[in-house]
PDB file of C-alpha atoms in Angstrom:
ATOM      1  CA  MET F   1       0.000   0.000   0.000  1.00  0.00           C
ATOM      2  CA  TYR F   2       2.803   2.421   0.912  1.00  0.00           C
ATOM      3  CA  LEU F   3       5.859   0.640  -0.470  1.00  0.00           C
ATOM      4  CA  SER F   4       6.068   2.966  -3.467  1.00  0.00           C
ATOM      5  CA  GLU F   5       7.239   5.657  -1.025  1.00  0.00           C
ATOM      6  CA  LEU F   6      10.456   3.729  -0.303  1.00  0.00           C
ATOM      7  CA  ASN F   7      13.619   4.111  -2.377  1.00  0.00           C
ATOM      8  CA  VAL F   8      14.940   1.115  -4.336  1.00  0.00           C
ATOM      9  CA  GLY F   9      17.396   0.050  -1.627  1.00  0.00           C
ATOM     10  CA  GLU F  10      14.741   0.294   1.070  1.00  0.00           C
ATOM     11  CA  LYS F  11      12.347  -1.752  -1.072  1.00  0.00           C
ATOM     12  CA  LYS F  12      14.888  -4.554  -1.508  1.00  0.00           C
ATOM     13  CA  ASN F  13      15.730  -4.551   2.181  1.00  0.00           C
ATOM     14  CA  PHE F  14      12.024  -4.549   3.020  1.00  0.00           C
ATOM     15  CA  LEU F  15      11.574  -7.621   0.812  1.00  0.00           C
ATOM     16  CA  GLU F  16      14.402  -9.317   2.713  1.00  0.00           C
ATOM     17  CA  LEU F  17      12.671  -8.558   6.030  1.00  0.00           C
ATOM     18  CA  ALA F  18       9.294  -9.703   4.720  1.00  0.00           C
ATOM     19  CA  LYS F  19      10.688 -13.027   3.487  1.00  0.00           C
ATOM     20  CA  PHE F  20      12.522 -13.516   6.784  1.00  0.00           C
ATOM     21  CA  ALA F  21       9.356 -12.716   8.765  1.00  0.00           C
ATOM     22  CA  MET F  22       7.399 -15.263   6.730  1.00  0.00           C
ATOM     23  CA  GLY F  23       9.539 -18.092   8.094  1.00  0.00           C
ATOM     24  CA  LEU F  24       9.412 -17.110  11.748  1.00  0.00           C
ATOM     25  CA  ASN F  25       6.434 -19.359  12.444  1.00  0.00           C
ATOM     26  CA  GLY F  26       8.259 -22.327  10.905  1.00  0.00           C
ATOM     27  CA  GLU F  27       6.579 -22.338   7.504  1.00  0.00           C
ATOM     28  CA  HIS F  28       5.706 -20.177   4.518  1.00  0.00           C
ATOM     29  CA  LYS F  29       1.922 -20.239   4.470  1.00  0.00           C
ATOM     30  CA  GLN F  30      -0.043 -19.746   1.257  1.00  0.00           C
ATOM     31  CA  GLU F  31      -1.502 -16.440   2.480  1.00  0.00           C
ATOM     32  CA  GLU F  32       1.986 -15.157   3.246  1.00  0.00           C
ATOM     33  CA  GLN F  33       3.292 -16.222  -0.157  1.00  0.00           C
ATOM     34  CA  GLU F  34       0.459 -14.376  -1.878  1.00  0.00           C
ATOM     35  CA  ILE F  35       1.155 -11.209   0.084  1.00  0.00           C
ATOM     36  CA  PHE F  36       4.888 -11.492  -0.615  1.00  0.00           C
ATOM     37  CA  GLY F  37       4.043 -11.759  -4.324  1.00  0.00           C
ATOM     38  CA  SER F  38       2.016  -8.560  -4.081  1.00  0.00           C
ATOM     39  CA  PHE F  39       4.948  -6.885  -2.296  1.00  0.00           C
ATOM     40  CA  LEU F  40       7.237  -7.827  -5.210  1.00  0.00           C
ATOM     41  CA  ILE F  41       4.808  -6.209  -7.642  1.00  0.00           C
ATOM     42  CA  GLU F  42       4.270  -3.107  -5.507  1.00  0.00           C
ATOM     43  CA  CYS F  43       8.035  -2.676  -5.129  1.00  0.00           C
ATOM     44  CA  ASP F  44       8.479  -3.138  -8.905  1.00  0.00           C
ATOM     45  CA  GLN F  45      10.884  -5.970  -8.087  1.00  0.00           C
ATOM     46  CA  THR F  46       9.091  -8.994  -9.574  1.00  0.00           C
ATOM     47  CA  GLY F  47      12.367 -10.729 -10.432  1.00  0.00           C
ATOM     48  CA  TYR F  48      14.007 -10.045  -7.072  1.00  0.00           C
ATOM     49  CA  LYS F  49      15.496 -13.048  -5.281  1.00  0.00           C
ATOM     50  CA  VAL F  50      16.233 -12.665  -1.586  1.00  0.00           C
ATOM     51  CA  LYS F  51      19.907 -13.069  -0.773  1.00  0.00           C
ATOM     52  CA  LYS F  52      20.453 -11.566   2.675  1.00  0.00           C
ATOM     53  CA  GLN F  53      18.481 -14.004   4.842  1.00  0.00           C
ATOM     54  CA  ASP F  54      21.625 -15.049   6.722  1.00  0.00           C
ATOM     55  CA  SER F  55      22.531 -11.436   7.492  1.00  0.00           C
ATOM     56  CA  ILE F  56      19.142 -10.023   8.437  1.00  0.00           C
ATOM     57  CA  GLU F  57      20.727  -7.996  11.254  1.00  0.00           C
ATOM     58  CA  SER F  58      22.729  -6.038   8.671  1.00  0.00           C
ATOM     59  CA  VAL F  59      19.511  -5.397   6.723  1.00  0.00           C
ATOM     60  CA  ILE F  60      17.912  -4.023   9.893  1.00  0.00           C
ATOM     61  CA  LYS F  61      20.980  -1.903  10.599  1.00  0.00           C
ATOM     62  CA  VAL F  62      20.820  -0.337   7.118  1.00  0.00           C
ATOM     63  CA  LEU F  63      17.066   0.293   7.359  1.00  0.00           C
ATOM     64  CA  SER F  64      17.468   1.816  10.822  1.00  0.00           C
ATOM     65  CA  LYS F  65      19.307   4.689   9.112  1.00  0.00           C
ATOM     66  CA  SER F  66      16.274   5.448   6.919  1.00  0.00           C
ATOM     67  CA  SER F  67      13.828   8.268   7.616  1.00  0.00           C
ATOM     68  CA  GLN F  68      11.189   7.764  10.311  1.00  0.00           C
ATOM     69  CA  GLN F  69       8.563   7.757   7.563  1.00  0.00           C
ATOM     70  CA  SER F  70      10.311   4.886   5.770  1.00  0.00           C
ATOM     71  CA  LYS F  71      10.678   2.941   9.018  1.00  0.00           C
ATOM     72  CA  ARG F  72       6.963   3.382   9.740  1.00  0.00           C
ATOM     73  CA  ILE F  73       6.124   2.133   6.245  1.00  0.00           C
ATOM     74  CA  VAL F  74       8.325  -0.931   6.746  1.00  0.00           C
ATOM     75  CA  MET F  75       6.641  -1.718  10.076  1.00  0.00           C
ATOM     76  CA  ILE F  76       3.095  -1.244   8.775  1.00  0.00           C
ATOM     77  CA  GLU F  77       3.713  -3.318   5.661  1.00  0.00           C
ATOM     78  CA  LEU F  78       5.422  -6.074   7.678  1.00  0.00           C
ATOM     79  CA  PHE F  79       2.297  -6.392   9.790  1.00  0.00           C
ATOM     80  CA  GLY F  80       0.492  -7.138   6.532  1.00  0.00           C
ATOM     81  CA  ILE F  81       2.478 -10.338   6.148  1.00  0.00           C
ATOM     82  CA  LEU F  82       2.696 -11.164   9.861  1.00  0.00           C
ATOM     83  CA  LEU F  83      -1.096 -10.976  10.176  1.00  0.00           C
ATOM     84  CA  ALA F  84      -1.779 -12.871   6.936  1.00  0.00           C
ATOM     85  CA  ASP F  85      -2.734 -15.966   8.921  1.00  0.00           C
ATOM     86  CA  GLY F  86      -4.725 -13.933  11.442  1.00  0.00           C
ATOM     87  CA  GLU F  87      -2.244 -14.141  14.307  1.00  0.00           C
ATOM     88  CA  VAL F  88       1.237 -13.089  15.382  1.00  0.00           C
ATOM     89  CA  CYS F  89       3.178 -15.982  16.948  1.00  0.00           C
ATOM     90  CA  ASP F  90       5.740 -15.510  19.731  1.00  0.00           C
ATOM     91  CA  ALA F  91       8.721 -15.539  17.336  1.00  0.00           C
ATOM     92  CA  GLU F  92       7.041 -12.944  15.111  1.00  0.00           C
ATOM     93  CA  GLU F  93       6.214 -10.803  18.145  1.00  0.00           C
ATOM     94  CA  GLU F  94       9.819 -10.941  19.352  1.00  0.00           C
ATOM     95  CA  PHE F  95      11.079 -10.056  15.864  1.00  0.00           C
ATOM     96  CA  ILE F  96       8.777  -7.047  15.520  1.00  0.00           C
ATOM     97  CA  GLU F  97       9.654  -5.841  19.046  1.00  0.00           C
ATOM     98  CA  ASN F  98      13.375  -5.977  18.215  1.00  0.00           C
ATOM     99  CA  LEU F  99      12.801  -4.282  14.864  1.00  0.00           C
ATOM    100  CA  ALA F 100      10.774  -1.509  16.506  1.00  0.00           C
ATOM    101  CA  SER F 101      13.540  -1.010  19.040  1.00  0.00           C
ATOM    102  CA  SER F 102      16.145  -0.793  16.249  1.00  0.00           C
ATOM    103  CA  PHE F 103      13.909   1.723  14.480  1.00  0.00           C
ATOM    104  CA  ASN F 104      13.361   3.792  17.655  1.00  0.00           C
ATOM    105  CA  ILE F 105       9.622   3.130  17.525  1.00  0.00           C
ATOM    106  CA  ASP F 106       7.836   2.834  20.873  1.00  0.00           C
ATOM    107  CA  ALA F 107       5.755  -0.238  21.689  1.00  0.00           C
ATOM    108  CA  TYR F 108       2.499   1.734  21.872  1.00  0.00           C
ATOM    109  CA  GLU F 109       3.148   3.071  18.366  1.00  0.00           C
ATOM    110  CA  TYR F 110       3.863  -0.261  16.686  1.00  0.00           C
ATOM    111  CA  LYS F 111       0.895  -1.820  18.498  1.00  0.00           C
ATOM    112  CA  ARG F 112      -1.176   0.927  16.898  1.00  0.00           C
ATOM    113  CA  TYR F 113       0.156  -0.124  13.474  1.00  0.00           C
ATOM    114  CA  GLN F 114      -0.746  -3.722  14.262  1.00  0.00           C
ATOM    115  CA  ARG F 115      -4.313  -2.806  15.255  1.00  0.00           C
ATOM    116  CA  TRP F 116      -4.721  -0.661  12.142  1.00  0.00           C
ATOM    117  CA  VAL F 117      -3.513  -3.424   9.802  1.00  0.00           C
ATOM    118  CA  ALA F 118      -5.756  -5.982  11.526  1.00  0.00           C
ATOM    119  CA  ALA F 119      -8.726  -3.623  11.158  1.00  0.00           C
ATOM    120  CA  MET F 120      -7.920  -3.048   7.475  1.00  0.00           C
ATOM    121  CA  ASN F 121      -7.737  -6.811   6.920  1.00  0.00           C
ATOM    122  CA  ASP F 122     -11.166  -7.167   8.549  1.00  0.00           C
ATOM    123  CA  ILE F 123     -12.618  -4.425   6.358  1.00  0.00           C
ATOM    124  CA  VAL F 124     -11.238  -6.011   3.177  1.00  0.00           C
ATOM    125  CA  SER F 125     -12.574  -9.415   4.216  1.00  0.00           C
ATOM    126  CA  GLU F 126     -15.974  -7.899   4.969  1.00  0.00           C
ATOM    127  CA  GLY F 127     -15.954  -6.216   1.567  1.00  0.00           C
ATOM    128  CA  TYR F 128     -15.377  -9.554  -0.150  1.00  0.00           C
ATOM    129  CA  SER F 129     -18.202 -11.057   1.912  1.00  0.00           C
ATOM    130  CA  LEU F 130     -20.546  -8.302   0.765  1.00  0.00           C
ATOM    131  CA  ILE F 131     -19.523  -8.610  -2.869  1.00  0.00           C
ATOM    132  CA  PHE F 132     -19.629 -12.395  -3.056  1.00  0.00           C
ATOM    133  CA  LYS F 133     -22.550 -12.911  -0.678  1.00  0.00           C
ATOM    134  CA  GLY F 134     -24.102 -16.306  -1.296  1.00  0.00           C
ATOM    135  CA  GLU F 135     -21.388 -17.453  -3.701  1.00  0.00           C
ATOM    136  CA  GLU F 136     -19.624 -20.626  -2.690  1.00  0.00           C
ATOM    137  CA  ASN F 137     -15.978 -19.722  -3.360  1.00  0.00           C
ATOM    138  CA  GLY F 138     -16.160 -15.947  -3.309  1.00  0.00           C
ATOM    139  CA  VAL F 139     -14.518 -15.134   0.004  1.00  0.00           C
ATOM    140  CA  ILE F 140     -10.757 -14.953  -0.019  1.00  0.00           C
TER     141      ILE F 140
END
């Protein structure tokens, strides 16, 4: 939604974080893969292959030097993939807490992002329910 506001380097580093976050619960779920695919498109990086998964701390360090606006975008968009399955597991929670700390973002603020993304997901789901009401396979 907001990834177009990031510069090319920030987009690639965001994609690294998103892919890393996908695996924190021990698997890459279908919903997460679909969202990651949409991130690739939104970042105009459809051919991008992640290559920094073993050095994710260096990715965080680079992104921590970005503007506060860029760091907020990264956090909000990451919640999109973390909440894809409807919940944030303990490993994901620990990751986002550490990321927020690296980004100098207070807990109350990132919790606000999480609530907002969850609410947006609910609204989108409700929209699909309204549009495809009564259709067997209409709800995503």
